[in-house]
């Protein structure tokens, strides 16, 4: 997959910005707060139909604006052209997504069509943060590689909300009859999500082992372990997972009434990262965290490339500011070997001596504009 061009209107601080991208490396250079990350956010919006930062569409609309628009031409590995357009109308609070002129009815159907991997400073929460941050990472990778997962996850969230409402309204009193149908749905959808995460984590394990080896010189063995709120095995069937959920729900019935919230299901899953058998979260150094994260993202790239049958685009937001020059160069040459990449940076230093041409372009971003046209061959 490649992004040939993109046209942003009224998106964050970009009033009207047009990019004609290089086919391999695109560097967005500029001082702090100029709109580099915003441009990457727009690109990811095309692929994910939403922002990877903001939860509400209106947030990415230019302040005091009434709409935003992102238009782009994407090219698949097989050479097929996709004219993609996203528009948001603030008055009607509606978002429209079209591909080659046709309206997309279900936004979830777009996810995975244009696979994307994002490495940004916010991602540090994947290794440092709470279980929810790790679930979000896992969900985004699975979502891009499995259509039904997105829909199951959406439905599951709705079920948990409903169920929590019943538990909260019961105020600790028995509500067995109201909650019974929701228990069944919780188990149906919850077990599908647990089953998929279980399968994903075992399939993903060799990818992370390999990329970690590629990135780290010394031998450290990374591991990702699935720790759901019910006990299952790596090869548990859907029926076994559902049975385990049912059992656990019965066991937690009183606790759920007392705490007025759903205590069993994939929204309580933990995913544990470790290096040489030691939990990353509790024992790893800053550098080990960073390396693990880069390895995760590169592994995600290869995983999606295989599953989606399409090379993902790779967005690297401000990754070099935290790495020393040696590691930065290593990451850069690795990233360049993957596919089309988009890099934001405040310093050109690491690209010193690079040639700029149709494959490799540099855009100087200032106050939400491309201040200088890129050099082309
Ligand atoms: N909805 C919005 N409307 C207008 N401007 C916005 C909006 N959201 C953010 N901005 C502005 O965008 C700028 C930040 O842009 P961005 O995050 O892309 O900067 P950056 O170039 O990546 O900087 P840094 O190097 O610090 O990461 C800020 O000046 C902010 O005020
Ligand atoms: Mg930024």
Short mmCIF file of C-alpha atoms and ligand atoms in Angstrom, two decimals:
data_model
loop_
_atom_site.label_atom_id
_atom_site.label_comp_id
_atom_site.label_asym_id
_atom_site.label_seq_id
_atom_site.Cartn_x
_atom_site.Cartn_y
_atom_site.Cartn_z
CA UNK A 1 0.00 0.00 0.00
CA UNK A 2 1.21 3.48 -0.77
CA UNK A 3 -0.27 6.90 -0.28
CA UNK A 4 0.28 8.91 -3.44
CA UNK A 5 -1.10 12.19 -2.21
CA UNK A 6 -3.27 13.75 0.47
CA UNK A 7 -5.24 16.96 0.67
CA UNK A 8 -6.25 18.21 4.11
CA UNK A 9 -8.84 20.91 4.62
CA UNK A 10 -9.74 22.40 7.97
CA UNK A 11 -8.07 19.49 9.75
CA UNK A 12 -6.48 20.52 13.09
CA UNK A 13 -4.16 23.44 12.28
CA UNK A 14 -4.06 22.57 8.56
CA UNK A 15 -6.31 25.01 6.81
CA UNK A 16 -5.49 23.66 3.38
CA UNK A 17 -2.45 21.47 2.87
CA UNK A 18 -1.61 19.31 -0.12
CA UNK A 19 1.03 16.61 -0.16
CA UNK A 20 2.43 14.70 -3.12
CA UNK A 21 4.27 11.94 -1.33
CA UNK A 22 7.47 10.15 -2.15
CA UNK A 23 7.05 6.47 -2.87
CA UNK A 24 9.27 5.28 -0.01
CA UNK A 25 10.32 7.81 2.62
CA UNK A 26 8.49 10.96 3.61
CA UNK A 27 9.97 13.22 6.22
CA UNK A 28 7.82 15.90 7.81
CA UNK A 29 10.25 18.34 9.29
CA UNK A 30 9.51 21.37 11.43
CA UNK A 31 9.60 23.01 14.81
CA UNK A 32 7.40 22.01 17.72
CA UNK A 33 3.68 22.63 17.41
CA UNK A 34 3.67 23.27 13.65
CA UNK A 35 1.36 20.48 12.49
CA UNK A 36 3.57 17.50 11.72
CA UNK A 37 1.77 15.02 13.97
CA UNK A 38 -1.54 16.44 12.77
CA UNK A 39 -0.62 15.46 9.22
CA UNK A 40 0.15 11.88 10.31
CA UNK A 41 -3.11 11.82 12.20
CA UNK A 42 -4.91 12.71 8.98
CA UNK A 43 -3.22 9.83 7.16
CA UNK A 44 -4.16 7.38 9.88
CA UNK A 45 -7.71 8.73 9.75
CA UNK A 46 -7.97 7.54 6.16
CA UNK A 47 -6.94 4.04 7.18
CA UNK A 48 -8.84 3.70 10.45
CA UNK A 49 -11.81 6.01 9.76
CA UNK A 50 -11.02 7.78 13.00
CA UNK A 51 -8.20 9.41 14.88
CA UNK A 52 -5.65 7.38 16.76
CA UNK A 53 -5.52 10.19 19.37
CA UNK A 54 -8.85 11.89 19.66
CA UNK A 55 -12.00 10.01 20.47
CA UNK A 56 -14.38 12.54 18.93
CA UNK A 57 -14.37 13.52 15.28
CA UNK A 58 -15.08 17.15 16.13
CA UNK A 59 -11.76 17.38 17.99
CA UNK A 60 -9.73 17.08 14.81
CA UNK A 61 -11.77 19.71 13.02
CA UNK A 62 -10.01 23.05 12.83
CA UNK A 63 -10.95 25.19 15.76
CA UNK A 64 -13.98 27.39 14.98
CA UNK A 65 -14.43 25.43 11.77
CA UNK A 66 -17.62 23.84 10.50
CA UNK A 67 -16.20 20.81 8.68
CA UNK A 68 -13.07 18.93 7.82
CA UNK A 69 -12.04 17.01 4.75
CA UNK A 70 -9.23 14.60 3.91
CA UNK A 71 -8.85 13.49 0.33
CA UNK A 72 -6.26 11.06 -0.83
CA UNK A 73 -5.21 8.65 -3.52
CA UNK A 74 -3.93 5.33 -2.25
CA UNK A 75 -2.29 2.65 -4.32
CA UNK A 76 -2.49 -1.02 -3.41
CA UNK A 77 0.46 -3.39 -3.80
CA UNK A 78 -1.21 -4.76 -6.93
CA UNK A 79 -1.47 -1.25 -8.39
CA UNK A 80 -5.16 -0.63 -7.78
CA UNK A 81 -6.05 3.01 -7.15
CA UNK A 82 -8.34 4.05 -4.33
CA UNK A 83 -9.66 7.58 -4.20
CA UNK A 84 -10.59 8.02 -0.56
CA UNK A 85 -12.43 10.97 0.89
CA UNK A 86 -13.50 11.62 4.47
CA UNK A 87 -15.67 14.58 5.32
CA UNK A 88 -17.16 15.70 8.57
CA UNK A 89 -20.02 18.14 8.87
CA UNK A 90 -20.14 19.68 12.31
CA UNK A 91 -23.63 21.06 12.00
CA UNK A 92 -25.12 17.68 11.19
CA UNK A 93 -22.48 15.87 13.27
CA UNK A 94 -22.03 13.42 10.43
CA UNK A 95 -18.99 11.81 8.93
CA UNK A 96 -18.94 10.55 5.39
CA UNK A 97 -16.44 8.16 3.93
CA UNK A 98 -16.24 7.45 0.23
CA UNK A 99 -14.00 5.11 -1.73
CA UNK A 100 -13.83 5.69 -5.48
CA UNK A 101 -16.96 7.80 -5.21
CA UNK A 102 -19.06 5.17 -3.43
CA UNK A 103 -20.34 5.79 0.08
CA UNK A 104 -19.05 3.43 2.73
CA UNK A 105 -21.99 2.28 4.84
CA UNK A 106 -20.10 0.46 7.55
CA UNK A 107 -16.92 2.21 8.63
CA UNK A 108 -15.68 -1.02 10.17
CA UNK A 109 -15.46 -2.49 6.66
CA UNK A 110 -12.66 -0.04 5.83
CA UNK A 111 -10.44 -1.10 8.71
CA UNK A 112 -7.81 -3.45 7.35
CA UNK A 113 -8.29 -2.37 3.73
CA UNK A 114 -5.47 0.15 4.06
CA UNK A 115 -3.36 -1.35 6.84
CA UNK A 116 -1.37 1.10 8.94
CA UNK A 117 1.15 0.82 11.74
CA UNK A 118 1.70 3.82 13.98
CA UNK A 119 4.66 4.31 16.27
CA UNK A 120 4.22 7.43 18.36
CA UNK A 121 5.22 8.73 21.80
CA UNK A 122 1.72 7.94 23.08
CA UNK A 123 2.44 4.29 22.41
CA UNK A 124 4.78 4.11 25.39
CA UNK A 125 1.64 3.37 27.40
CA UNK A 126 1.49 -0.02 25.67
CA UNK A 127 4.41 -1.24 27.74
CA UNK A 128 4.28 1.22 30.67
CA UNK A 129 0.55 1.69 31.05
CA UNK A 130 -2.51 -0.16 32.24
CA UNK A 131 -3.99 -3.41 30.89
CA UNK A 132 -6.46 -1.29 28.93
CA UNK A 133 -3.58 0.18 26.90
CA UNK A 134 -2.33 -3.29 25.99
CA UNK A 135 -5.85 -4.46 25.12
CA UNK A 136 -6.20 -1.45 22.83
CA UNK A 137 -2.98 -2.36 21.04
CA UNK A 138 -4.02 -5.98 20.59
CA UNK A 139 -7.51 -4.96 19.47
CA UNK A 140 -6.22 -2.60 16.82
CA UNK A 141 -3.95 -5.24 15.32
CA UNK A 142 -6.69 -7.88 15.32
CA UNK A 143 -9.24 -5.38 13.99
CA UNK A 144 -7.09 -4.63 10.97
CA UNK A 145 -6.70 -8.31 10.22
CA UNK A 146 -10.21 -9.57 11.03
CA UNK A 147 -13.42 -7.89 9.95
CA UNK A 148 -15.74 -9.67 12.35
CA UNK A 149 -13.60 -8.70 15.32
CA UNK A 150 -14.41 -4.99 15.06
CA UNK A 151 -18.13 -5.72 15.02
CA UNK A 152 -17.95 -8.23 17.87
CA UNK A 153 -15.96 -5.77 19.95
CA UNK A 154 -18.46 -2.98 19.33
CA UNK A 155 -21.37 -5.20 20.26
CA UNK A 156 -19.55 -6.46 23.33
CA UNK A 157 -18.97 -2.89 24.56
CA UNK A 158 -22.68 -2.20 24.19
CA UNK A 159 -23.57 -5.33 26.16
CA UNK A 160 -21.21 -4.43 29.00
CA UNK A 161 -22.70 -0.93 29.17
CA UNK A 162 -26.24 -2.33 29.36
CA UNK A 163 -25.28 -4.93 31.90
CA UNK A 164 -23.52 -2.37 34.06
CA UNK A 165 -26.61 -0.19 33.95
CA UNK A 166 -28.77 -3.04 35.24
CA UNK A 167 -26.26 -3.79 38.01
CA UNK A 168 -26.10 -0.15 38.95
CA UNK A 169 -29.89 0.25 39.01
CA UNK A 170 -30.24 -2.90 41.14
CA UNK A 171 -28.27 -1.13 43.88
CA UNK A 172 -27.02 -4.43 45.28
CA UNK A 173 -30.37 -6.25 45.15
CA UNK A 174 -30.88 -9.46 43.20
CA UNK A 175 -31.58 -8.78 39.50
CA UNK A 176 -31.22 -12.31 38.11
CA UNK A 177 -34.16 -12.19 35.74
CA UNK A 178 -33.30 -8.81 34.16
CA UNK A 179 -29.67 -9.73 33.77
CA UNK A 180 -30.10 -13.30 32.45
CA UNK A 181 -30.39 -12.40 28.73
CA UNK A 182 -27.44 -10.06 29.05
CA UNK A 183 -25.39 -12.81 30.66
CA UNK A 184 -25.98 -14.94 27.63
CA UNK A 185 -24.95 -12.19 25.23
CA UNK A 186 -21.94 -11.32 27.36
CA UNK A 187 -20.82 -14.94 27.12
CA UNK A 188 -21.50 -15.22 23.38
CA UNK A 189 -19.65 -12.08 22.37
CA UNK A 190 -17.10 -12.15 25.18
CA UNK A 191 -15.99 -15.68 24.35
CA UNK A 192 -15.52 -14.73 20.69
CA UNK A 193 -13.23 -11.88 21.69
CA UNK A 194 -11.29 -13.98 24.17
CA UNK A 195 -10.97 -16.76 21.59
CA UNK A 196 -9.67 -14.36 18.97
CA UNK A 197 -7.21 -12.67 21.34
CA UNK A 198 -6.03 -16.09 22.48
CA UNK A 199 -5.44 -17.19 18.90
CA UNK A 200 -3.84 -13.87 17.95
CA UNK A 201 -1.36 -13.88 20.82
CA UNK A 202 -0.11 -17.34 19.98
CA UNK A 203 0.18 -16.45 16.28
CA UNK A 204 1.90 -13.15 17.06
CA UNK A 205 4.51 -14.70 19.37
CA UNK A 206 6.94 -15.81 16.61
CA UNK A 207 6.72 -12.38 14.97
CA UNK A 208 7.78 -10.57 18.12
CA UNK A 209 10.53 -13.10 18.80
CA UNK A 210 11.93 -12.58 15.30
CA UNK A 211 11.77 -8.77 15.21
CA UNK A 212 13.26 -8.56 18.67
CA UNK A 213 16.20 -10.64 17.48
CA UNK A 214 16.56 -8.36 14.44
CA UNK A 215 16.62 -5.21 16.54
CA UNK A 216 18.58 -6.21 19.60
CA UNK A 217 22.16 -7.34 19.31
CA UNK A 218 22.37 -9.18 22.60
CA UNK A 219 20.10 -12.06 23.35
CA UNK A 220 16.98 -11.19 25.25
CA UNK A 221 13.92 -13.32 24.97
CA UNK A 222 10.65 -11.42 24.73
CA UNK A 223 7.37 -13.03 25.62
CA UNK A 224 3.74 -12.03 25.37
CA UNK A 225 1.30 -13.85 27.57
CA UNK A 226 -2.44 -13.72 27.60
CA UNK A 227 -3.98 -13.49 31.06
CA UNK A 228 -7.76 -13.33 30.76
CA UNK A 229 -10.06 -13.10 33.76
CA UNK A 230 -10.99 -16.75 33.24
CA UNK A 231 -8.58 -19.63 33.01
CA UNK A 232 -8.13 -20.99 29.51
CA UNK A 233 -5.50 -22.84 27.53
CA UNK A 234 -3.83 -21.65 24.30
CA UNK A 235 -5.90 -24.19 22.40
CA UNK A 236 -9.23 -23.77 24.22
CA UNK A 237 -12.27 -23.97 21.97
CA UNK A 238 -15.00 -21.32 21.89
CA UNK A 239 -17.30 -23.70 23.81
CA UNK A 240 -14.70 -24.18 26.53
CA UNK A 241 -14.16 -20.44 26.82
CA UNK A 242 -17.92 -19.84 27.01
CA UNK A 243 -18.26 -22.51 29.71
CA UNK A 244 -15.42 -20.96 31.71
CA UNK A 245 -17.07 -17.55 31.44
CA UNK A 246 -20.40 -18.93 32.57
CA UNK A 247 -18.83 -20.57 35.59
CA UNK A 248 -16.91 -17.46 36.55
CA UNK A 249 -20.01 -15.28 36.17
CA UNK A 250 -21.92 -17.51 38.58
CA UNK A 251 -19.03 -17.33 41.03
CA UNK A 252 -18.80 -13.55 40.80
CA UNK A 253 -22.54 -12.93 41.00
CA UNK A 254 -22.50 -11.44 44.49
CA UNK A 255 -19.39 -9.39 43.85
CA UNK A 256 -20.98 -7.94 40.73
CA UNK A 257 -24.04 -6.90 42.72
CA UNK A 258 -21.86 -5.38 45.39
CA UNK A 259 -19.55 -3.49 43.00
CA UNK A 260 -22.39 -2.80 40.53
CA UNK A 261 -20.25 -3.59 37.54
CA UNK A 262 -19.35 -6.43 35.17
CA UNK A 263 -16.37 -8.30 36.56
CA UNK A 264 -16.01 -11.12 34.04
CA UNK A 265 -15.09 -10.87 30.37
CA UNK A 266 -12.48 -9.66 27.92
CA UNK A 267 -12.72 -6.07 29.18
CA UNK A 268 -10.85 -7.38 32.24
CA UNK A 269 -8.10 -9.14 30.27
CA UNK A 270 -4.44 -8.53 30.98
CA UNK A 271 -1.66 -9.07 28.47
CA UNK A 272 1.72 -9.54 30.05
CA UNK A 273 4.97 -8.60 28.33
CA UNK A 274 8.19 -10.00 29.67
CA UNK A 275 11.90 -10.15 28.85
CA UNK A 276 13.89 -13.18 29.94
CA UNK A 277 11.00 -14.15 32.18
CA UNK A 278 10.87 -10.79 34.00
CA UNK A 279 7.81 -8.62 33.68
CA UNK A 280 8.55 -5.67 31.43
CA UNK A 281 6.26 -3.35 33.31
CA UNK A 282 7.95 -3.95 36.65
CA UNK A 283 11.58 -4.62 35.83
CA UNK A 284 12.61 -3.29 32.43
CA UNK A 285 14.83 -0.28 31.84
CA UNK A 286 13.67 2.69 29.75
CA UNK A 287 15.71 1.45 26.81
CA UNK A 288 14.25 -2.04 27.08
CA UNK A 289 10.74 -0.59 27.11
CA UNK A 290 11.47 1.42 23.97
CA UNK A 291 13.09 -1.49 22.19
CA UNK A 292 10.21 -3.78 23.09
CA UNK A 293 7.76 -1.24 21.72
CA UNK A 294 9.65 -0.85 18.45
CA UNK A 295 9.82 -4.65 18.14
CA UNK A 296 6.07 -4.87 18.79
CA UNK A 297 5.35 -2.34 16.06
CA UNK A 298 7.67 -3.93 13.52
CA UNK A 299 6.12 -7.30 14.38
CA UNK A 300 2.71 -5.71 13.86
CA UNK A 301 3.90 -4.54 10.45
CA UNK A 302 4.91 -8.04 9.33
CA UNK A 303 1.85 -9.64 10.86
CA UNK A 304 -0.52 -7.25 9.07
CA UNK A 305 1.41 -7.50 5.83
CA UNK A 306 0.82 -11.23 5.82
CA UNK A 307 -2.75 -11.23 7.10
CA UNK A 308 -4.04 -8.33 5.01
CA UNK A 309 -2.09 -9.38 1.94
CA UNK A 310 -1.06 -5.76 1.64
CA UNK A 311 2.02 -3.85 2.82
CA UNK A 312 1.02 -1.50 5.64
CA UNK A 313 2.09 2.10 5.64
CA UNK A 314 4.26 2.94 8.60
CA UNK A 315 3.85 6.21 10.52
CA UNK A 316 6.72 7.12 12.82
CA UNK A 317 5.85 10.10 14.97
CA UNK A 318 8.80 11.79 16.64
CA UNK A 319 10.56 8.52 17.38
CA UNK A 320 14.12 9.73 17.03
CA UNK A 321 13.96 12.39 19.72
CA UNK A 322 14.08 9.69 22.36
CA UNK A 323 16.73 7.49 20.82
CA UNK A 324 20.48 7.96 20.55
CA UNK A 325 21.97 8.41 17.11
CA UNK A 326 23.06 4.79 16.74
CA UNK A 327 19.62 3.42 17.56
CA UNK A 328 17.92 6.10 15.46
CA UNK A 329 19.95 5.15 12.40
CA UNK A 330 19.27 1.48 13.00
CA UNK A 331 15.54 2.08 13.32
CA UNK A 332 15.55 4.33 10.27
CA UNK A 333 17.26 1.80 8.04
CA UNK A 334 14.97 -0.94 9.31
CA UNK A 335 11.86 1.19 8.72
CA UNK A 336 13.06 2.16 5.24
CA UNK A 337 13.33 -1.49 4.30
CA UNK A 338 9.70 -2.17 5.19
CA UNK A 339 7.54 -0.12 2.87
CA UNK A 340 6.34 3.47 2.51
CA UNK A 341 7.10 5.39 5.68
CA UNK A 342 6.14 8.78 7.07
CA UNK A 343 8.38 10.30 9.69
CA UNK A 344 7.96 13.47 11.72
CA UNK A 345 11.01 15.07 13.25
CA UNK A 346 12.29 18.40 14.48
CA UNK A 347 15.86 17.71 13.45
CA UNK A 348 17.17 16.74 10.08
CA UNK A 349 20.43 15.54 11.53
CA UNK A 350 19.75 11.86 11.15
CA UNK A 351 18.98 12.36 7.44
CA UNK A 352 22.26 14.18 6.86
CA UNK A 353 23.60 13.31 3.44
CA UNK A 354 20.34 11.77 2.25
CA UNK A 355 19.28 12.36 -1.31
CA UNK A 356 15.83 13.76 -1.91
CA UNK A 357 13.97 12.60 -4.98
CA UNK A 358 10.69 11.00 -6.03
CA UNK A 359 11.26 8.12 -3.67
CA UNK A 360 12.35 10.21 -0.71
CA UNK A 361 10.72 13.51 0.00
CA UNK A 362 11.12 16.06 2.72
CA UNK A 363 8.35 18.48 3.66
CA UNK A 364 9.01 21.50 5.82
CA UNK A 365 5.91 22.13 7.94
CA UNK A 366 5.25 25.53 9.41
CA UNK A 367 2.01 26.79 11.00
CA UNK A 368 -0.08 24.07 9.41
CA UNK A 369 1.34 24.53 5.94
CA UNK A 370 4.00 23.01 3.75
CA UNK A 371 6.37 25.96 3.84
CA UNK A 372 8.65 24.77 1.06
CA UNK A 373 7.85 22.57 -1.87
CA UNK A 374 9.84 19.36 -1.59
CA UNK A 375 12.79 18.82 -3.85
CA UNK A 376 11.94 16.32 -6.58
CA UNK A 377 14.16 14.61 -9.06
N1 LIG B 1 -8.56 21.29 16.26
C1 LIG B 1 -7.53 22.13 16.09
N2 LIG B 1 -7.68 23.29 15.41
C2 LIG B 1 -6.66 24.15 15.21
N3 LIG B 1 -5.42 23.91 15.66
C3 LIG B 1 -5.20 22.78 16.35
C4 LIG B 1 -6.23 21.84 16.59
N4 LIG B 1 -5.72 20.81 17.29
C5 LIG B 1 -4.42 21.11 17.49
N5 LIG B 1 -4.10 22.30 16.92
C6 LIG B 1 -2.79 22.97 16.89
O1 LIG B 1 -1.87 22.16 16.23
C7 LIG B 1 -0.58 22.39 16.75
C8 LIG B 1 0.08 21.09 17.11
O2 LIG B 1 0.32 20.39 15.96
P1 LIG B 1 1.13 19.05 15.99
O3 LIG B 1 0.79 18.25 17.18
O4 LIG B 1 0.96 18.43 14.67
O5 LIG B 1 2.58 19.63 16.17
P2 LIG B 1 3.96 18.97 15.78
O6 LIG B 1 4.48 19.68 14.58
O7 LIG B 1 3.82 17.51 15.71
O8 LIG B 1 4.83 19.42 17.04
P3 LIG B 1 5.83 18.61 17.98
O9 LIG B 1 7.15 18.66 17.30
O10 LIG B 1 5.82 19.43 19.21
O11 LIG B 1 5.30 17.24 18.19
C9 LIG B 1 -0.74 23.21 18.01
O12 LIG B 1 -0.33 24.53 17.71
C10 LIG B 1 -2.22 23.15 18.29
O13 LIG B 1 -2.69 24.31 18.87
MG1 LIG B 2 4.26 16.02 17.06
#
